[in-house]
mmCIF file with all atom_site columns, C-alpha atoms in Angstrom:
data_model
loop_
_atom_site.group_PDB
_atom_site.id
_atom_site.type_symbol
_atom_site.label_atom_id
_atom_site.label_alt_id
_atom_site.label_comp_id
_atom_site.label_asym_id
_atom_site.label_entity_id
_atom_site.label_seq_id
_atom_site.pdbx_PDB_ins_code
_atom_site.Cartn_x
_atom_site.Cartn_y
_atom_site.Cartn_z
_atom_site.occupancy
_atom_site.B_iso_or_equiv
_atom_site.pdbx_formal_charge
_atom_site.auth_seq_id
_atom_site.auth_comp_id
_atom_site.auth_asym_id
_atom_site.auth_atom_id
_atom_site.pdbx_PDB_model_num
ATOM 1   C CA . MET A 1 1   ? 90.050  47.288 -242.010 1.00 48.00 ? 1   MET A CA 1
ATOM 2   C CA . PHE A 1 2   ? 86.934  45.767 -242.132 1.00 47.00 ? 2   PHE A CA 1
ATOM 3   C CA . GLY A 1 3   ? 84.774  44.013 -239.241 1.00 41.00 ? 3   GLY A CA 1
ATOM 4   C CA . SER A 1 4   ? 81.988  44.054 -237.198 1.00 34.00 ? 4   SER A CA 1
ATOM 5   C CA . ASN A 1 5   ? 84.361  45.776 -234.281 1.00 34.00 ? 5   ASN A CA 1
ATOM 6   C CA . LYS A 1 6   ? 85.103  49.193 -234.197 1.00 35.00 ? 6   LYS A CA 1
ATOM 7   C CA . CYS A 1 7   ? 87.430  50.470 -231.534 1.00 34.00 ? 7   CYS A CA 1
ATOM 8   C CA . SER A 1 8   ? 89.026  53.911 -231.155 1.00 37.00 ? 8   SER A CA 1
ATOM 9   C CA . THR A 1 9   ? 91.526  53.083 -228.472 1.00 37.00 ? 9   THR A CA 1
ATOM 10  C CA . SER A 1 10  ? 93.633  50.473 -227.399 1.00 40.00 ? 10  SER A CA 1
ATOM 11  C CA . VAL A 1 11  ? 93.645  48.731 -224.048 1.00 41.00 ? 11  VAL A CA 1
ATOM 12  C CA . THR A 1 12  ? 97.509  51.404 -222.881 1.00 45.00 ? 12  THR A CA 1
ATOM 13  C CA . GLY A 1 13  ? 93.994  53.841 -223.398 1.00 46.00 ? 13  GLY A CA 1
ATOM 14  C CA . LYS A 1 14  ? 96.282  55.780 -226.565 1.00 51.00 ? 14  LYS A CA 1
ATOM 15  C CA . PRO A 1 15  ? 94.176  56.176 -229.803 1.00 59.00 ? 15  PRO A CA 1
ATOM 16  C CA . LYS A 1 16  ? 94.854  52.958 -231.998 1.00 82.00 ? 16  LYS A CA 1
ATOM 17  C CA . HIS A 1 17  ? 97.698  52.245 -234.481 1.00 88.00 ? 17  HIS A CA 1
ATOM 18  C CA . TYR A 1 18  ? 99.642  49.998 -236.037 1.00 92.00 ? 18  TYR A CA 1
ATOM 19  C CA . ILE A 1 19  ? 103.885 49.579 -235.618 1.00 92.00 ? 19  ILE A CA 1
ATOM 20  C CA . ARG A 1 20  ? 104.913 48.465 -239.215 1.00 92.00 ? 20  ARG A CA 1
ATOM 21  C CA . ASN A 1 21  ? 106.584 45.373 -240.050 1.00 94.00 ? 21  ASN A CA 1
ATOM 22  C CA . GLU A 1 22  ? 105.291 44.311 -236.360 1.00 94.00 ? 22  GLU A CA 1
ATOM 23  C CA . VAL A 1 23  ? 103.494 41.125 -236.474 1.00 95.00 ? 23  VAL A CA 1
ATOM 24  C CA . VAL A 1 24  ? 99.747  41.004 -234.723 1.00 94.00 ? 24  VAL A CA 1
ATOM 25  C CA . ALA A 1 25  ? 99.029  38.559 -232.150 1.00 93.00 ? 25  ALA A CA 1
ATOM 26  C CA . PHE A 1 26  ? 96.564  37.005 -233.723 1.00 92.00 ? 26  PHE A CA 1
ATOM 27  C CA . GLU A 1 27  ? 95.730  34.661 -236.778 1.00 94.00 ? 27  GLU A CA 1
ATOM 28  C CA . GLU A 1 28  ? 93.899  34.086 -240.114 1.00 95.00 ? 28  GLU A CA 1
ATOM 29  C CA . ASP A 1 29  ? 91.136  31.601 -239.169 1.00 94.00 ? 29  ASP A CA 1
ATOM 30  C CA . GLN A 1 30  ? 87.485  31.785 -240.356 1.00 93.00 ? 30  GLN A CA 1
ATOM 31  C CA . THR A 1 31  ? 86.685  35.516 -239.193 1.00 94.00 ? 31  THR A CA 1
ATOM 32  C CA . HIS A 1 32  ? 90.289  36.586 -239.537 1.00 95.00 ? 32  HIS A CA 1
ATOM 33  C CA . GLU A 1 33  ? 91.506  37.483 -242.715 1.00 96.00 ? 33  GLU A CA 1
ATOM 34  C CA . PHE A 1 34  ? 94.650  39.547 -243.846 1.00 96.00 ? 34  PHE A CA 1
ATOM 35  C CA . LYS A 1 35  ? 95.028  41.166 -247.632 1.00 95.00 ? 35  LYS A CA 1
ATOM 36  C CA . GLY A 1 36  ? 98.067  43.217 -248.624 1.00 92.00 ? 36  GLY A CA 1
ATOM 37  C CA . HIS A 1 37  ? 95.619  44.816 -251.099 1.00 93.00 ? 37  HIS A CA 1
ATOM 38  C CA . ARG A 1 38  ? 92.799  47.449 -251.414 1.00 93.00 ? 38  ARG A CA 1
ATOM 39  C CA . ASN A 1 39  ? 91.424  45.107 -253.881 1.00 94.00 ? 39  ASN A CA 1
ATOM 40  C CA . ILE A 1 40  ? 87.643  45.165 -252.792 1.00 96.00 ? 40  ILE A CA 1
ATOM 41  C CA . SER A 1 41  ? 86.117  43.689 -256.829 1.00 94.00 ? 41  SER A CA 1
ATOM 42  C CA . VAL A 1 42  ? 87.344  41.461 -259.111 1.00 92.00 ? 42  VAL A CA 1
ATOM 43  C CA . ALA A 1 43  ? 87.507  43.977 -261.129 1.00 92.00 ? 43  ALA A CA 1
ATOM 44  C CA . ASP A 1 44  ? 89.412  46.142 -259.585 1.00 92.00 ? 44  ASP A CA 1
ATOM 45  C CA . VAL A 1 45  ? 92.125  43.299 -259.016 1.00 90.00 ? 45  VAL A CA 1
ATOM 46  C CA . PRO A 1 46  ? 94.912  44.034 -262.054 1.00 85.00 ? 46  PRO A CA 1
ATOM 47  C CA . PRO A 1 47  ? 95.747  41.621 -264.877 1.00 83.00 ? 47  PRO A CA 1
ATOM 48  C CA . TRP A 1 48  ? 99.247  40.799 -264.379 1.00 81.00 ? 48  TRP A CA 1
ATOM 49  C CA . CYS A 1 49  ? 97.579  38.754 -261.218 1.00 81.00 ? 49  CYS A CA 1
ATOM 50  C CA . ILE A 1 50  ? 95.872  36.619 -263.520 1.00 75.00 ? 50  ILE A CA 1
ATOM 51  C CA . ASN A 1 51  ? 97.422  34.002 -265.218 1.00 73.00 ? 51  ASN A CA 1
ATOM 52  C CA . ALA A 1 52  ? 97.000  33.512 -268.482 1.00 64.00 ? 52  ALA A CA 1
ATOM 53  C CA . SER A 1 53  ? 97.636  30.201 -269.265 1.00 69.00 ? 53  SER A CA 1
ATOM 54  C CA . ASN A 1 54  ? 94.696  28.898 -266.958 1.00 71.00 ? 54  ASN A CA 1
ATOM 55  C CA . ASN A 1 55  ? 92.819  31.919 -266.370 1.00 68.00 ? 55  ASN A CA 1
ATOM 56  C CA . THR A 1 56  ? 93.898  32.200 -262.585 1.00 73.00 ? 56  THR A CA 1
ATOM 57  C CA . SER A 1 57  ? 94.162  35.115 -260.398 1.00 74.00 ? 57  SER A CA 1
ATOM 58  C CA . THR A 1 58  ? 97.426  35.311 -257.919 1.00 80.00 ? 58  THR A CA 1
ATOM 59  C CA . ARG A 1 59  ? 95.132  37.856 -256.102 1.00 87.00 ? 59  ARG A CA 1
ATOM 60  C CA . LYS A 1 60  ? 91.403  37.224 -254.664 1.00 91.00 ? 60  LYS A CA 1
ATOM 61  C CA . ALA A 1 61  ? 89.304  40.386 -253.983 1.00 94.00 ? 61  ALA A CA 1
ATOM 62  C CA . ILE A 1 62  ? 88.344  41.196 -251.030 1.00 96.00 ? 62  ILE A CA 1
ATOM 63  C CA . SER A 1 63  ? 84.335  41.381 -252.283 1.00 96.00 ? 63  SER A CA 1
ATOM 64  C CA . ARG A 1 64  ? 85.168  37.324 -252.246 1.00 94.00 ? 64  ARG A CA 1
ATOM 65  C CA . ASN A 1 65  ? 86.047  37.018 -248.386 1.00 95.00 ? 65  ASN A CA 1
ATOM 66  C CA . LEU A 1 66  ? 83.213  39.102 -247.260 1.00 96.00 ? 66  LEU A CA 1
ATOM 67  C CA . CYS A 1 67  ? 80.752  36.815 -249.086 1.00 95.00 ? 67  CYS A CA 1
ATOM 68  C CA . GLY A 1 68  ? 81.786  33.452 -247.052 1.00 94.00 ? 68  GLY A CA 1
ATOM 69  C CA . PHE A 1 69  ? 81.859  35.801 -244.194 1.00 95.00 ? 69  PHE A CA 1
ATOM 70  C CA . LEU A 1 70  ? 78.509  36.848 -244.647 1.00 94.00 ? 70  LEU A CA 1
ATOM 71  C CA . ASN A 1 71  ? 76.834  32.959 -245.855 1.00 93.00 ? 71  ASN A CA 1
ATOM 72  C CA . THR A 1 72  ? 78.784  31.728 -242.282 1.00 92.00 ? 72  THR A CA 1
ATOM 73  C CA . GLY A 1 73  ? 76.037  34.089 -239.974 1.00 90.00 ? 73  GLY A CA 1
ATOM 74  C CA . CYS A 1 74  ? 79.587  34.085 -238.060 1.00 92.00 ? 74  CYS A CA 1
ATOM 75  C CA . GLY A 1 75  ? 80.570  37.794 -239.709 1.00 92.00 ? 75  GLY A CA 1
ATOM 76  C CA . GLY A 1 76  ? 84.502  38.616 -239.404 1.00 95.00 ? 76  GLY A CA 1
ATOM 77  C CA . THR A 1 77  ? 87.268  41.401 -240.568 1.00 95.00 ? 77  THR A CA 1
ATOM 78  C CA . VAL A 1 78  ? 88.985  42.548 -243.300 1.00 96.00 ? 78  VAL A CA 1
ATOM 79  C CA . TYR A 1 79  ? 92.512  43.473 -242.035 1.00 96.00 ? 79  TYR A CA 1
ATOM 80  C CA . ILE A 1 80  ? 93.794  45.443 -245.541 1.00 95.00 ? 80  ILE A CA 1
ATOM 81  C CA . GLY A 1 81  ? 97.378  45.849 -245.104 1.00 94.00 ? 81  GLY A CA 1
ATOM 82  C CA . ILE A 1 82  ? 98.692  42.698 -242.584 1.00 95.00 ? 82  ILE A CA 1
ATOM 83  C CA . LEU A 1 83  ? 100.517 40.405 -245.075 1.00 93.00 ? 83  LEU A CA 1
ATOM 84  C CA . ASP A 1 84  ? 99.433  36.542 -244.602 1.00 89.00 ? 84  ASP A CA 1
ATOM 85  C CA . GLY A 1 85  ? 101.981 36.182 -241.672 1.00 91.00 ? 85  GLY A CA 1
ATOM 86  C CA . GLY A 1 86  ? 100.914 38.681 -240.035 1.00 95.00 ? 86  GLY A CA 1
ATOM 87  C CA . ARG A 1 87  ? 103.214 41.943 -240.728 1.00 95.00 ? 87  ARG A CA 1
ATOM 88  C CA . VAL A 1 88  ? 102.149 45.130 -240.794 1.00 95.00 ? 88  VAL A CA 1
ATOM 89  C CA . GLN A 1 89  ? 102.743 46.679 -244.171 1.00 92.00 ? 89  GLN A CA 1
ATOM 90  C CA . GLY A 1 90  ? 100.406 49.021 -243.829 1.00 91.00 ? 90  GLY A CA 1
ATOM 91  C CA . VAL A 1 91  ? 98.315  50.779 -247.062 1.00 90.00 ? 91  VAL A CA 1
ATOM 92  C CA . ARG A 1 92  ? 99.097  54.307 -247.456 1.00 87.00 ? 92  ARG A CA 1
ATOM 93  C CA . LEU A 1 93  ? 96.203  56.466 -248.469 1.00 90.00 ? 93  LEU A CA 1
ATOM 94  C CA . THR A 1 94  ? 94.681  60.058 -249.033 1.00 89.00 ? 94  THR A CA 1
ATOM 95  C CA . ARG A 1 95  ? 91.432  61.115 -248.256 1.00 91.00 ? 95  ARG A CA 1
ATOM 96  C CA . TYR A 1 96  ? 90.373  61.014 -251.003 1.00 92.00 ? 96  TYR A CA 1
ATOM 97  C CA . GLN A 1 97  ? 91.613  57.209 -251.433 1.00 93.00 ? 97  GLN A CA 1
ATOM 98  C CA . GLN A 1 98  ? 89.541  56.553 -248.533 1.00 94.00 ? 98  GLN A CA 1
ATOM 99  C CA . ASP A 1 99  ? 86.127  57.781 -249.798 1.00 96.00 ? 99  ASP A CA 1
ATOM 100 C CA . HIS A 1 100 ? 87.374  55.853 -252.912 1.00 96.00 ? 100 HIS A CA 1
ATOM 101 C CA . LEU A 1 101 ? 86.999  52.416 -250.733 1.00 96.00 ? 101 LEU A CA 1
ATOM 102 C CA . LEU A 1 102 ? 84.391  52.811 -248.700 1.00 97.00 ? 102 LEU A CA 1
ATOM 103 C CA . LEU A 1 103 ? 82.178  53.403 -252.363 1.00 97.00 ? 103 LEU A CA 1
ATOM 104 C CA . SER A 1 104 ? 83.910  50.077 -253.233 1.00 97.00 ? 104 SER A CA 1
ATOM 105 C CA . LEU A 1 105 ? 83.273  48.966 -250.779 1.00 97.00 ? 105 LEU A CA 1
ATOM 106 C CA . GLN A 1 106 ? 79.465  49.710 -250.407 1.00 96.00 ? 106 GLN A CA 1
ATOM 107 C CA . ASP A 1 107 ? 78.502  48.856 -254.593 1.00 97.00 ? 107 ASP A CA 1
ATOM 108 C CA . ALA A 1 108 ? 80.921  46.012 -253.531 1.00 96.00 ? 108 ALA A CA 1
ATOM 109 C CA . MET A 1 109 ? 78.193  44.891 -250.595 1.00 96.00 ? 109 MET A CA 1
ATOM 110 C CA . ASN A 1 110 ? 74.928  46.497 -252.772 1.00 96.00 ? 110 ASN A CA 1
ATOM 111 C CA . ALA A 1 111 ? 76.271  44.210 -255.504 1.00 95.00 ? 111 ALA A CA 1
ATOM 112 C CA . PHE A 1 112 ? 75.097  40.746 -253.356 1.00 96.00 ? 112 PHE A CA 1
ATOM 113 C CA . ARG A 1 113 ? 72.141  39.604 -253.723 1.00 93.00 ? 113 ARG A CA 1
ATOM 114 C CA . PRO A 1 114 ? 70.598  39.880 -252.096 1.00 95.00 ? 114 PRO A CA 1
ATOM 115 C CA . PRO A 1 115 ? 72.129  43.722 -251.197 1.00 96.00 ? 115 PRO A CA 1
ATOM 116 C CA . VAL A 1 116 ? 74.312  44.362 -247.619 1.00 95.00 ? 116 VAL A CA 1
ATOM 117 C CA . PRO A 1 117 ? 72.813  46.960 -245.671 1.00 95.00 ? 117 PRO A CA 1
ATOM 118 C CA . ARG A 1 118 ? 74.691  49.546 -243.939 1.00 94.00 ? 118 ARG A CA 1
ATOM 119 C CA . PHE A 1 119 ? 74.176  49.214 -241.130 1.00 94.00 ? 119 PHE A CA 1
ATOM 120 C CA . MET A 1 120 ? 75.502  45.351 -241.097 1.00 93.00 ? 120 MET A CA 1
ATOM 121 C CA . TYR A 1 121 ? 79.271  46.458 -241.524 1.00 95.00 ? 121 TYR A CA 1
ATOM 122 C CA . THR A 1 122 ? 81.805  48.969 -240.380 1.00 94.00 ? 122 THR A CA 1
ATOM 123 C CA . THR A 1 123 ? 84.339  50.287 -241.557 1.00 95.00 ? 123 THR A CA 1
ATOM 124 C CA . GLU A 1 124 ? 87.742  51.833 -239.580 1.00 94.00 ? 124 GLU A CA 1
ATOM 125 C CA . PHE A 1 125 ? 90.831  52.923 -241.019 1.00 93.00 ? 125 PHE A CA 1
ATOM 126 C CA . VAL A 1 126 ? 93.623  52.690 -238.685 1.00 92.00 ? 126 VAL A CA 1
ATOM 127 C CA . PRO A 1 127 ? 96.500  54.291 -238.846 1.00 90.00 ? 127 PRO A CA 1
ATOM 128 C CA . VAL A 1 128 ? 99.819  52.264 -239.405 1.00 90.00 ? 128 VAL A CA 1
ATOM 129 C CA . LEU A 1 129 ? 103.058 54.714 -238.057 1.00 89.00 ? 129 LEU A CA 1
ATOM 130 C CA . GLU A 1 130 ? 107.134 53.757 -238.488 1.00 87.00 ? 130 GLU A CA 1
ATOM 131 C CA . PRO A 1 131 ? 108.896 52.695 -235.587 1.00 87.00 ? 131 PRO A CA 1
ATOM 132 C CA . GLY A 1 132 ? 109.851 55.550 -233.163 1.00 82.00 ? 132 GLY A CA 1
ATOM 133 C CA . ASP A 1 133 ? 106.849 57.675 -234.521 1.00 79.00 ? 133 ASP A CA 1
ATOM 134 C CA . GLU A 1 134 ? 104.081 59.752 -232.058 1.00 74.00 ? 134 GLU A CA 1
ATOM 135 C CA . TYR A 1 135 ? 101.075 59.600 -232.200 1.00 68.00 ? 135 TYR A CA 1
ATOM 136 C CA . PRO A 1 136 ? 98.827  61.455 -233.258 1.00 59.00 ? 136 PRO A CA 1
ATOM 137 C CA . TYR A 1 137 ? 98.246  61.487 -237.276 1.00 59.00 ? 137 TYR A CA 1
ATOM 138 C CA . GLN A 1 138 ? 97.822  64.099 -239.116 1.00 63.00 ? 138 GLN A CA 1
ATOM 139 C CA . PHE A 1 139 ? 96.067  64.177 -242.701 1.00 64.00 ? 139 PHE A CA 1
ATOM 140 C CA . LEU A 1 140 ? 96.930  67.019 -245.138 1.00 65.00 ? 140 LEU A CA 1
ATOM 141 C CA . PRO A 1 141 ? 94.035  69.296 -246.234 1.00 74.00 ? 141 PRO A CA 1
ATOM 142 C CA . VAL A 1 142 ? 91.628  68.128 -248.454 1.00 80.00 ? 142 VAL A CA 1
ATOM 143 C CA . SER A 1 143 ? 89.225  70.518 -250.781 1.00 83.00 ? 143 SER A CA 1
ATOM 144 C CA . GLU A 1 144 ? 85.525  69.346 -250.021 1.00 87.00 ? 144 GLU A CA 1
ATOM 145 C CA . LYS A 1 145 ? 84.955  70.544 -253.740 1.00 87.00 ? 145 LYS A CA 1
ATOM 146 C CA . VAL A 1 146 ? 87.176  68.089 -254.729 1.00 87.00 ? 146 VAL A CA 1
ATOM 147 C CA . ARG A 1 147 ? 86.460  65.234 -252.158 1.00 89.00 ? 147 ARG A CA 1
ATOM 148 C CA . ALA A 1 148 ? 83.191  65.539 -254.555 1.00 90.00 ? 148 ALA A CA 1
ATOM 149 C CA . GLN A 1 149 ? 83.928  64.372 -257.172 1.00 91.00 ? 149 GLN A CA 1
ATOM 150 C CA . PRO A 1 150 ? 83.025  61.226 -258.061 1.00 93.00 ? 150 PRO A CA 1
ATOM 151 C CA . HIS A 1 151 ? 85.303  58.202 -258.188 1.00 95.00 ? 151 HIS A CA 1
ATOM 152 C CA . TYR A 1 152 ? 86.508  55.452 -261.126 1.00 91.00 ? 152 TYR A CA 1
ATOM 153 C CA . LEU A 1 153 ? 85.202  51.608 -260.293 1.00 94.00 ? 153 LEU A CA 1
ATOM 154 C CA . ARG A 1 154 ? 85.224  48.258 -260.684 1.00 93.00 ? 154 ARG A CA 1
ATOM 155 C CA . SER A 1 155 ? 88.600  49.192 -262.768 1.00 90.00 ? 155 SER A CA 1
ATOM 156 C CA . HIS A 1 156 ? 92.001  48.514 -262.061 1.00 87.00 ? 156 HIS A CA 1
ATOM 157 C CA . LEU A 1 157 ? 93.756  51.546 -263.578 1.00 86.00 ? 157 LEU A CA 1
ATOM 158 C CA . PHE A 1 158 ? 94.099  54.777 -261.680 1.00 87.00 ? 158 PHE A CA 1
ATOM 159 C CA . CYS A 1 159 ? 91.000  56.879 -260.140 1.00 91.00 ? 159 CYS A CA 1
ATOM 160 C CA . TRP A 1 160 ? 92.052  60.420 -260.443 1.00 89.00 ? 160 TRP A CA 1
ATOM 161 C CA . CYS A 1 161 ? 92.423  60.015 -256.836 1.00 90.00 ? 161 CYS A CA 1
ATOM 162 C CA . ASP A 1 162 ? 95.454  57.876 -256.918 1.00 88.00 ? 162 ASP A CA 1
ATOM 163 C CA . TYR A 1 163 ? 97.097  60.634 -259.250 1.00 83.00 ? 163 TYR A CA 1
ATOM 164 C CA . ASP A 1 164 ? 96.492  63.298 -256.544 1.00 85.00 ? 164 ASP A CA 1
ATOM 165 C CA . ALA A 1 165 ? 98.168  60.905 -254.222 1.00 85.00 ? 165 ALA A CA 1
ATOM 166 C CA . LEU A 1 166 ? 100.871 60.770 -256.832 1.00 79.00 ? 166 LEU A CA 1
ATOM 167 C CA . GLY A 1 167 ? 101.428 64.290 -256.439 1.00 73.00 ? 167 GLY A CA 1
ATOM 168 C CA . SER A 1 168 ? 100.947 64.755 -252.410 1.00 73.00 ? 168 SER A CA 1
ATOM 169 C CA . PHE A 1 169 ? 103.530 61.559 -251.440 1.00 69.00 ? 169 PHE A CA 1
ATOM 170 C CA . ASN A 1 170 ? 105.710 61.866 -254.101 1.00 64.00 ? 170 ASN A CA 1
ATOM 171 C CA . GLY A 1 171 ? 105.775 66.002 -255.331 1.00 60.00 ? 171 GLY A CA 1
ATOM 172 C CA . TYR A 1 172 ? 105.240 65.241 -258.588 1.00 58.00 ? 172 TYR A CA 1
ATOM 173 C CA . SER A 1 173 ? 103.599 67.915 -260.700 1.00 56.00 ? 173 SER A CA 1
ATOM 174 C CA . LEU A 1 174 ? 100.368 68.015 -262.591 1.00 55.00 ? 174 LEU A CA 1
ATOM 175 C CA . ARG A 1 175 ? 102.617 68.127 -265.480 1.00 60.00 ? 175 ARG A CA 1
ATOM 176 C CA . ASP A 1 176 ? 104.482 65.204 -264.166 1.00 57.00 ? 176 ASP A CA 1
ATOM 177 C CA . VAL A 1 177 ? 101.008 63.041 -263.404 1.00 58.00 ? 177 VAL A CA 1
ATOM 178 C CA . GLU A 1 178 ? 99.799  64.167 -267.117 1.00 62.00 ? 178 GLU A CA 1
ATOM 179 C CA . GLN A 1 179 ? 102.476 61.638 -268.107 1.00 60.00 ? 179 GLN A CA 1
ATOM 180 C CA . LEU A 1 180 ? 101.997 59.013 -266.214 1.00 61.00 ? 180 LEU A CA 1
ATOM 181 C CA . ALA A 1 181 ? 98.339  58.818 -267.160 1.00 63.00 ? 181 ALA A CA 1
ATOM 182 C CA . ARG A 1 182 ? 99.593  58.622 -270.802 1.00 63.00 ? 182 ARG A CA 1
ATOM 183 C CA . GLU A 1 183 ? 102.211 56.012 -269.890 1.00 60.00 ? 183 GLU A CA 1
ATOM 184 C CA . GLU A 1 184 ? 99.906  54.302 -268.307 1.00 62.00 ? 184 GLU A CA 1
ATOM 185 C CA . VAL A 1 185 ? 97.188  53.936 -270.757 1.00 62.00 ? 185 VAL A CA 1
ATOM 186 C CA . LEU A 1 186 ? 99.414  53.231 -273.977 1.00 61.00 ? 186 LEU A CA 1
ATOM 187 C CA . LEU A 1 187 ? 101.120 50.316 -271.166 1.00 60.00 ? 187 LEU A CA 1
ATOM 188 C CA . TYR A 1 188 ? 97.211  49.039 -270.864 1.00 61.00 ? 188 TYR A CA 1
ATOM 189 C CA . ARG A 1 189 ? 95.542  49.326 -273.972 1.00 61.00 ? 189 ARG A CA 1
ATOM 190 C CA . MET A 1 190 ? 98.519  48.073 -275.894 1.00 61.00 ? 190 MET A CA 1
ATOM 191 C CA . PRO A 1 191 ? 96.773  44.813 -276.925 1.00 67.00 ? 191 PRO A CA 1
ATOM 192 C CA . GLN A 1 192 ? 94.149  46.761 -277.825 1.00 65.00 ? 192 GLN A CA 1
ATOM 193 C CA . LEU A 1 193 ? 96.076  49.636 -280.237 1.00 63.00 ? 193 LEU A CA 1
ATOM 194 C CA . MET A 1 194 ? 98.445  47.301 -281.830 1.00 67.00 ? 194 MET A CA 1
ATOM 195 C CA . LYS A 1 195 ? 94.972  45.574 -283.331 1.00 71.00 ? 195 LYS A CA 1
ATOM 196 C CA . ALA A 1 196 ? 94.129  49.228 -284.343 1.00 70.00 ? 196 ALA A CA 1
ATOM 197 C CA . TRP A 1 197 ? 96.922  49.454 -285.821 1.00 69.00 ? 197 TRP A CA 1
ATOM 198 C CA . LYS A 1 198 ? 97.573  45.857 -287.091 1.00 74.00 ? 198 LYS A CA 1
ATOM 199 C CA . ASP A 1 199 ? 92.948  46.491 -288.558 1.00 75.00 ? 199 ASP A CA 1
ATOM 200 C CA . MET A 1 200 ? 94.474  49.867 -289.932 1.00 76.00 ? 200 MET A CA 1
ATOM 201 C CA . MET A 1 201 ? 97.234  48.920 -292.231 1.00 76.00 ? 201 MET A CA 1
ATOM 202 C CA . THR A 1 202 ? 95.410  45.809 -293.542 1.00 78.00 ? 202 THR A CA 1
ATOM 203 C CA . TYR A 1 203 ? 92.882  48.682 -294.644 1.00 74.00 ? 203 TYR A CA 1
ATOM 204 C CA . ARG A 1 204 ? 95.433  50.390 -296.799 1.00 77.00 ? 204 ARG A CA 1
ATOM 205 C CA . THR A 1 205 ? 97.128  47.278 -298.041 1.00 78.00 ? 205 THR A CA 1
ATOM 206 C CA . LEU A 1 206 ? 93.752  46.714 -298.812 1.00 78.00 ? 206 LEU A CA 1
ATOM 207 C CA . GLN A 1 207 ? 93.181  50.204 -300.548 1.00 81.00 ? 207 GLN A CA 1
ATOM 208 C CA . GLN A 1 208 ? 96.433  50.203 -302.407 1.00 81.00 ? 208 GLN A CA 1
ATOM 209 C CA . LEU A 1 209 ? 95.958  46.567 -303.891 1.00 80.00 ? 209 LEU A CA 1
ATOM 210 C CA . VAL A 1 210 ? 92.231  47.520 -305.298 1.00 79.00 ? 210 VAL A CA 1
ATOM 211 C CA . ASP A 1 211 ? 93.952  50.899 -306.326 1.00 81.00 ? 211 ASP A CA 1
ATOM 212 C CA . GLU A 1 212 ? 96.370  49.168 -308.349 1.00 81.00 ? 212 GLU A CA 1
ATOM 213 C CA . ALA A 1 213 ? 94.189  46.915 -309.541 1.00 80.00 ? 213 ALA A CA 1
ATOM 214 C CA . LEU A 1 214 ? 91.800  49.359 -310.630 1.00 80.00 ? 214 LEU A CA 1
ATOM 215 C CA . ASP A 1 215 ? 94.625  51.531 -312.585 1.00 79.00 ? 215 ASP A CA 1
ATOM 216 C CA . GLN A 1 216 ? 95.780  47.906 -313.981 1.00 79.00 ? 216 GLN A CA 1
ATOM 217 C CA . LYS A 1 217 ? 92.371  47.215 -315.378 1.00 73.00 ? 217 LYS A CA 1
ATOM 218 C CA . LYS A 1 218 ? 92.442  51.293 -316.699 1.00 74.00 ? 218 LYS A CA 1
ATOM 219 C CA . ASP A 1 219 ? 95.876  50.608 -318.286 1.00 71.00 ? 219 ASP A CA 1
ATOM 220 C CA . ASN A 1 220 ? 94.379  47.837 -320.615 1.00 70.00 ? 220 ASN A CA 1
ATOM 221 C CA . SER A 1 221 ? 90.931  49.044 -321.183 1.00 69.00 ? 221 SER A CA 1
ATOM 222 C CA . CYS A 1 222 ? 93.243  52.044 -322.643 1.00 68.00 ? 222 CYS A CA 1
ATOM 223 C CA . ASN A 1 223 ? 95.207  49.666 -324.784 1.00 64.00 ? 223 ASN A CA 1
ATOM 224 C CA . GLU A 1 224 ? 92.830  47.672 -325.625 1.00 63.00 ? 224 GLU A CA 1
ATOM 225 C CA . ASP A 1 225 ? 91.200  51.017 -327.715 1.00 62.00 ? 225 ASP A CA 1
ATOM 226 C CA . GLN A 1 226 ? 94.814  51.341 -328.871 1.00 64.00 ? 226 GLN A CA 1
ATOM 227 C CA . LYS A 1 227 ? 94.845  48.199 -330.651 1.00 62.00 ? 227 LYS A CA 1
ATOM 228 C CA . LYS A 1 228 ? 91.437  49.527 -331.901 1.00 59.00 ? 228 LYS A CA 1
#
């Protein structure tokens, strides 16, 4: 959740949180925006969310809403994990993925002209609990050495923190994560790989034709010499 009002407790005095599938008591307006994804920049939006026929996107980057809030001068709040109808879905994030999100947001704010200084916006991660769950929410232990690794920004492809999350949430082994990475590369790079393969096959065909022509020329020369 991004906005100017940071609050850590609710009106009941309990730590602030949402319940999954509940509907929030407010709607989208000029200062409130719901997002069911965490794609901050345009480059973060996956290619399958873009209509190739008219080059329009079915998913809008969050930076677009942030720019609108800044231009109005009134500010606003983006709620990541709340769907358009106001239903809380949540976005599952590890501490490493939270760091990635903060870096993506800072990168987007720095890309505006003029850049938006850090004191002009705040970020708050609010837990989403299942019905019947008890607060507090516990994070898994993190490694500061791992946390210091650079993140891969401005891309729809997985960052290392996303692969780490797969292992944390689903119990994948390092071998499983490696295989998923290879499958992802094949999936998203298949057009480039196919083009490279076709180019290679075209080159081989041309090379074969040239070799055949040279061999034919040599044979013709030999036949002429024998006739003489």
